[in-house]
Coordinates of C-alpha atoms and ligand atoms in Angstrom, one line a residue:
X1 CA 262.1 -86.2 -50.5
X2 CA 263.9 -83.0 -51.8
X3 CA 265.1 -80.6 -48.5
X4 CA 262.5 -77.8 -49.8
X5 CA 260.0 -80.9 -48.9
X6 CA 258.4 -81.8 -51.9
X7 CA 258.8 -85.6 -53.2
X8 CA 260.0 -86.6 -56.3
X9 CA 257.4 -87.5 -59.0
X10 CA 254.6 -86.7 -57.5
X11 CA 252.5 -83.5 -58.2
X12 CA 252.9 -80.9 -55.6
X13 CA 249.1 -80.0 -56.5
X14 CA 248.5 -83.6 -55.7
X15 CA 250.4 -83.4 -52.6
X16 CA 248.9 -80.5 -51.4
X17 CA 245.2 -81.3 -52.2
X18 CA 245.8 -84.8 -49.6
X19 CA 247.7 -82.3 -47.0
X20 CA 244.8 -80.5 -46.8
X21 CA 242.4 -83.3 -46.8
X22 CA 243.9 -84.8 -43.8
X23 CA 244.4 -81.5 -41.8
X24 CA 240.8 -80.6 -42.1
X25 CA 239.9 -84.2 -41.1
X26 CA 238.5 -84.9 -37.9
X27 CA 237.8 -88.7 -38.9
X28 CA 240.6 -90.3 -41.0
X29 CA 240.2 -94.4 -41.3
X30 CA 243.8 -96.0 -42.9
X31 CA 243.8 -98.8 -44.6
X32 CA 247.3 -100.6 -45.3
X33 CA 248.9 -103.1 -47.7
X34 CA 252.6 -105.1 -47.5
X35 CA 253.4 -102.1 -49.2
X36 CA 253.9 -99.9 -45.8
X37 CA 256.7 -103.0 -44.8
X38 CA 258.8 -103.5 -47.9
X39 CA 260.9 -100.7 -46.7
X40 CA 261.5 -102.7 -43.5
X41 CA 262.7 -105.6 -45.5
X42 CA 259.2 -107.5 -45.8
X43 CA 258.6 -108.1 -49.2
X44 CA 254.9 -107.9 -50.9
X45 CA 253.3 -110.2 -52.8
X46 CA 252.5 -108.5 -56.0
X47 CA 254.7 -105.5 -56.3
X48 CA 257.7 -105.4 -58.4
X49 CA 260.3 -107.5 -56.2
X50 CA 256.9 -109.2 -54.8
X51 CA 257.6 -113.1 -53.5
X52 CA 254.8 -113.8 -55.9
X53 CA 255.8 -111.8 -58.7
X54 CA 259.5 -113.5 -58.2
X55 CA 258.4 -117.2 -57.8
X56 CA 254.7 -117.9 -58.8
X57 CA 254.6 -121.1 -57.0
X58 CA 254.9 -119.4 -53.7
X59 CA 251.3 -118.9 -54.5
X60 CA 250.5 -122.3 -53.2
X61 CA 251.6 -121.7 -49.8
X62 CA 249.2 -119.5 -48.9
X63 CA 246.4 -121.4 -50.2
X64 CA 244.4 -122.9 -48.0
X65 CA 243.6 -126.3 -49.5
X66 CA 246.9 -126.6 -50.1
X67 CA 248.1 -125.9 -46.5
X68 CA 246.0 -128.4 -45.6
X69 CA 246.0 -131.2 -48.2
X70 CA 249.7 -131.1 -49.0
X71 CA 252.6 -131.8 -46.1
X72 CA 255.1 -130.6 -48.5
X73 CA 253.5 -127.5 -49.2
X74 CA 253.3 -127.3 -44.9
X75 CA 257.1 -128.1 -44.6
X76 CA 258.1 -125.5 -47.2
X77 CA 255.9 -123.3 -45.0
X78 CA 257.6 -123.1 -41.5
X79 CA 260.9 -123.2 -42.9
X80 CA 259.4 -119.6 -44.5
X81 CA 258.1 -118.8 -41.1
X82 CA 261.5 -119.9 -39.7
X83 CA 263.9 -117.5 -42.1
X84 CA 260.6 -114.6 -42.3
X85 CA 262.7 -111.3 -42.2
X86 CA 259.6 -110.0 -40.5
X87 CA 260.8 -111.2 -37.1
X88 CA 264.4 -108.7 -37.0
X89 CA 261.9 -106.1 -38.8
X90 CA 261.2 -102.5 -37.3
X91 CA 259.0 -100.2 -38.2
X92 CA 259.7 -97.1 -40.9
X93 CA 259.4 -94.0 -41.9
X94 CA 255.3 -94.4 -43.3
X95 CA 254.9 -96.8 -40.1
X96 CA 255.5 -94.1 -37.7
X97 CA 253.9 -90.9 -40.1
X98 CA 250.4 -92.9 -39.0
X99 CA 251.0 -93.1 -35.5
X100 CA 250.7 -89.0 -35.5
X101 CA 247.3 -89.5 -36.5
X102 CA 246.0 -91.2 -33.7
X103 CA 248.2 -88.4 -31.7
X104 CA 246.2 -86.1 -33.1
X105 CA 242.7 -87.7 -32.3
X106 CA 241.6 -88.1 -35.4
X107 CA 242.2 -91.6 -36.4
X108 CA 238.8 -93.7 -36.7
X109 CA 241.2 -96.9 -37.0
X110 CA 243.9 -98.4 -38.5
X111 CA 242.7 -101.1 -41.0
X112 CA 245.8 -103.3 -41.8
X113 CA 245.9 -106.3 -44.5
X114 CA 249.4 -106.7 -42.6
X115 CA 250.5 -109.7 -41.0
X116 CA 253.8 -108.1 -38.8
X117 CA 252.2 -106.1 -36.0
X118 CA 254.7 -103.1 -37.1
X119 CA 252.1 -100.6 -36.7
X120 CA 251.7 -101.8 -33.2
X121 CA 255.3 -101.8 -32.6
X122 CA 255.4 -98.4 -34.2
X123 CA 253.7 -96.7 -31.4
X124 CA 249.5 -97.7 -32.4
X125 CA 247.2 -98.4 -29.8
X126 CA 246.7 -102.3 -30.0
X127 CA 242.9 -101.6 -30.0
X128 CA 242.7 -99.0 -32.8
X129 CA 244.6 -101.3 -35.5
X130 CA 242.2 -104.2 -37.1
X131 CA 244.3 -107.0 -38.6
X132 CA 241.9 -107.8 -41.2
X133 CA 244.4 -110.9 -42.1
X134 CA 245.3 -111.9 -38.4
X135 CA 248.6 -112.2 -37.2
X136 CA 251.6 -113.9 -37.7
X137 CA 253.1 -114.0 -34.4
X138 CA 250.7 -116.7 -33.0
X139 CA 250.0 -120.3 -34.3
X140 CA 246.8 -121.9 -34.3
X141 CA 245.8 -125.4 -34.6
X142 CA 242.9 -126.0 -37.7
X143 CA 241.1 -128.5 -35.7
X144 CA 241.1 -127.0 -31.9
X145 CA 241.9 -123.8 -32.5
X146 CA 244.5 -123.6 -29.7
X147 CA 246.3 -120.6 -30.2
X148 CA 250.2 -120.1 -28.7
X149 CA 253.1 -117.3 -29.3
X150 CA 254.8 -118.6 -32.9
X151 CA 257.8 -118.5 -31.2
X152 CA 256.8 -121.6 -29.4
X153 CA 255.9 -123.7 -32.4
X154 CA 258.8 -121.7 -34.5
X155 CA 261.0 -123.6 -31.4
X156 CA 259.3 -127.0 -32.2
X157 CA 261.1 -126.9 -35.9
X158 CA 264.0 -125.0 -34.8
X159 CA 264.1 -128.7 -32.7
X160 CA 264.1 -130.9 -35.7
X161 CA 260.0 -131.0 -36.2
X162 CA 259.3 -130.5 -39.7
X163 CA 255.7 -130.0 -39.7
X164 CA 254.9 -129.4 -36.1
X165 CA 251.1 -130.9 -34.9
X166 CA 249.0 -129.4 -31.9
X167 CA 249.8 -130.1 -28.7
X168 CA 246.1 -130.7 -27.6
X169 CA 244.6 -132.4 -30.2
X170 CA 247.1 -133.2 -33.2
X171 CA 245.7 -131.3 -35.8
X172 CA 247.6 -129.8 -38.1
X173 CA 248.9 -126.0 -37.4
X174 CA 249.0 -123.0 -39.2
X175 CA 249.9 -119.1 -38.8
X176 CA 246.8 -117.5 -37.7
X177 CA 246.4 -115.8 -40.6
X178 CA 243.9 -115.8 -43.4
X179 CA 245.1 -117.9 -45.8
X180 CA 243.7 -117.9 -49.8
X181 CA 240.0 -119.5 -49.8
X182 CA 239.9 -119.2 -45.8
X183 CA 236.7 -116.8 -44.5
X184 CA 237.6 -114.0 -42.4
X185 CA 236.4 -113.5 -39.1
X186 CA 233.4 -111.5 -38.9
X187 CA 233.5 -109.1 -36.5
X188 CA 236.5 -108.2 -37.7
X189 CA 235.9 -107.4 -41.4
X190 CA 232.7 -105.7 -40.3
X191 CA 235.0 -103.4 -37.6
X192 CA 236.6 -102.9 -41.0
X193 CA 234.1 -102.0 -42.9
X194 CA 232.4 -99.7 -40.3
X195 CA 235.7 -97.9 -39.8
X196 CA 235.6 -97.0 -43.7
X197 CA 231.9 -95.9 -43.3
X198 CA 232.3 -93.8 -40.7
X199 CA 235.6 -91.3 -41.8
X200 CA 235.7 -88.2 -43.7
X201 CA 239.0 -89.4 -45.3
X202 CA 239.7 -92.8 -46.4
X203 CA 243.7 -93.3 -46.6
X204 CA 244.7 -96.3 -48.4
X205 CA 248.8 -96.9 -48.5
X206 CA 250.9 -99.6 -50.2
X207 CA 247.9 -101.9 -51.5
X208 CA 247.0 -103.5 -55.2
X209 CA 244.1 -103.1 -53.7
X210 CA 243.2 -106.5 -55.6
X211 CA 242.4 -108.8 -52.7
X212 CA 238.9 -108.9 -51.4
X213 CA 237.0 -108.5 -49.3
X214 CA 239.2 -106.2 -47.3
X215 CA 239.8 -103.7 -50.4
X216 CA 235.8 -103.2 -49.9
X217 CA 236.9 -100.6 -47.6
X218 CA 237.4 -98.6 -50.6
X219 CA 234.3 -98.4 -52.3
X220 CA 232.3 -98.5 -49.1
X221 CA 234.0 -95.0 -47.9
X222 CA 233.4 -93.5 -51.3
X223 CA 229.7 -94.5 -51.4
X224 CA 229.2 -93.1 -47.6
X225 CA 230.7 -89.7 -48.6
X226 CA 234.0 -90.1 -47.7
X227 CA 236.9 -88.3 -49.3
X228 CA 239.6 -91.6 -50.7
X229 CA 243.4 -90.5 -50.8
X230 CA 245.7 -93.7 -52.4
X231 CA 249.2 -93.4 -52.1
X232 CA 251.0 -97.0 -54.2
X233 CA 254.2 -97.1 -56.1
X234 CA 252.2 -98.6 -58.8
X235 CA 248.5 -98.5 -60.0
X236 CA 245.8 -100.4 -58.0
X237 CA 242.6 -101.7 -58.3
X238 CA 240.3 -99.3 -57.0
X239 CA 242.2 -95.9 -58.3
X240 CA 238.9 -95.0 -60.2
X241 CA 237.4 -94.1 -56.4
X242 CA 240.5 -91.8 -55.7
X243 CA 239.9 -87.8 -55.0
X244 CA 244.1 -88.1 -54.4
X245 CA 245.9 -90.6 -56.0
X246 CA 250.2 -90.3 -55.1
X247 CA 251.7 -92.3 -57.1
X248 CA 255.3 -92.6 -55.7
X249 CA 257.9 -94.1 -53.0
X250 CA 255.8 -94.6 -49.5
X251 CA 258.4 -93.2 -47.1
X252 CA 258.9 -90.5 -48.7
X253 CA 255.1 -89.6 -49.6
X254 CA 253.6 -90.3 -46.5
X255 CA 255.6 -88.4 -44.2
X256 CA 255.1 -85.2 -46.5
X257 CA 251.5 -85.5 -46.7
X258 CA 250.7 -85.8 -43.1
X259 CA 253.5 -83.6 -42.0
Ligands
NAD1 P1 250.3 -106.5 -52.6 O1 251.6 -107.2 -52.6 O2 249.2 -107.0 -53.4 O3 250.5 -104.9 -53.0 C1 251.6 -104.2 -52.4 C2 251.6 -102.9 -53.2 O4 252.6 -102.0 -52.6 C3 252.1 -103.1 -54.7 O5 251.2 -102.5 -55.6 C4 253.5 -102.4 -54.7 O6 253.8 -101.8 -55.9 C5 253.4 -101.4 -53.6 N1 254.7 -101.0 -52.9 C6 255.6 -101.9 -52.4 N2 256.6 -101.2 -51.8 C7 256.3 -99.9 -52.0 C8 256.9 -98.6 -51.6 N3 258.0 -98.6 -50.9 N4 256.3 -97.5 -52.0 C9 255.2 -97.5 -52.7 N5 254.5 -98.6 -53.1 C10 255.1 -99.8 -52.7 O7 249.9 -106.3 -51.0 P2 248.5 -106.3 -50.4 O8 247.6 -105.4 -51.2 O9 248.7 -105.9 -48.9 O10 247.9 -107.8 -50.5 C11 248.8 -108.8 -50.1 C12 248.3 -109.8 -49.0 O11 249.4 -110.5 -48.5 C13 247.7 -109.1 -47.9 O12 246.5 -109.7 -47.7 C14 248.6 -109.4 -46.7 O13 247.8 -110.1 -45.7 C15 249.6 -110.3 -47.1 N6 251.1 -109.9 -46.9 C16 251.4 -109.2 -45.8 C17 252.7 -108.8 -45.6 C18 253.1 -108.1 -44.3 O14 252.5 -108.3 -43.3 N7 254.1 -107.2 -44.3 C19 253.7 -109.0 -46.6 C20 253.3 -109.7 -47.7 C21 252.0 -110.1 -47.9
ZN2 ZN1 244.4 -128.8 -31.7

């Protein structure tokens, strides 16, 4: 950001058509993408230093028929868990720009596809944010579904386990996140979706937008009446419903549009 406030690259009109947006807003729903992290040293999937875009076969790891079918491809996985920069991670800039929302009493709810819990740890009401992709600070077993702190299990191959099995049951373990080909859990996608149905302004920050159903939330709040701001270094999949779209750095942009 320049000191006179206005962001590089970006079009002040732009700026100043989404700081106006919000401020009228009574009813602002935010949806986020690995985008909102990468400045706190998680990197996305798909963006330009993505883990995918560096190393397709990472891929595989978070497919879920692979997870399951493949020890390797489980043994590659909590050694990831194991190094994950997410766990010495705080939140940002962008991170704590949202939390003024829900100061304000206007935030309808915090819709994350994020895995970290920094929106929690950046001040958020646990209630008001919906990991639409779960969490990666528990483990839960496939088979029993007993759930425990990840730093339990993360203990377990800190120990010597490579690929760590349940406690109860033996079944094999897994973050409890939503892997590739896994089904959400419904009352959470439809929390979601009723968040992006019910808003005046749709906020959608650091997402390709490309992984579904979660970027549903898009079109949803466009067809309900709902104005859609999109702030992404990059284009994304769903800029065609965009009344706002910022196309620029997310700690700098988000900060100046909600002020
Ligand atoms: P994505 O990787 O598909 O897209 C991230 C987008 O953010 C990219 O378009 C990229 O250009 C943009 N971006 C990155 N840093 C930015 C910055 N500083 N300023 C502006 N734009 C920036 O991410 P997605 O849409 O969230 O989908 C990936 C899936 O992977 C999600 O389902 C999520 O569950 C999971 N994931 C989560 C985390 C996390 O919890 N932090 C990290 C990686 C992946
Ligand atoms: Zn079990």
């Amino acid at each position: 950001m320049r000191e006179d406030g206005a962001v590089e690259d970006v079009s002040s009109q732009a700026l100043s058509e989404a700081r106006t947006l919000l401020a009228q807003s009574l009813r602002v729903t935010v949806f986020t993408g690995a985008g909102i992290s990468t400045d706190s040293g998680i990197p996305d999937y798909r963006g330009p230093n993505g883990l995918w875009t560096r190393n397709p076969k990472a891929e595989k790891m978070s497919s879920l028929s692979h997870y399951l079918e493949d020890p390797e491809v489980r043994q590659l996985a909590w050694q990831n868990r194991v190094r994950s920069p997410a766990w010495d991670a705080q939140p940002n800039d962008g991170h704590r720009a949202l939390v003024k929302l829900e100061e304000r009493g206007v935030l309808v709810a915090l819709v994350t596809q994020n895995i970290d819990e920094l929106h929690q740890q950046a001040g958020h009401q646990p209630n008001n944010v919906v990991e639409v992709h779960g969490t990666m600070r528990y483990s839960r077993c496939w088979s029993c579904a007993d759930r425990r702190p990840m730093q339990e299990t993360l203990q377990r191959v800190r120990d010597g386990e490579i690929d760590p099995a349940c406690l109860l049951c033996s079944g094999i373990l897994k973050s409890d996140t939503i892997s590739f080909g896994q089904s959400l859990v419904p009352e959470v996608i439809e929390r979601a979706m009723w968040a992006s149905e019910n808003c005046d302004v749709l906020l959608a920050v650091g997402s390709s937008l490309s992984v579904f159903p979660a970027a549903n939330v898009v079109p949803r709040a466009k067809a309900a009446g709902a104005r859609v701001i999109i702030i992404n270094g990059e284009p994304t999949k769903m800029d065609q419903y965009a009344d706002v779209l910022l196309v620029g750095k997310i700690g700098d942009v988000l900060p100046a549009v909600i002020g």
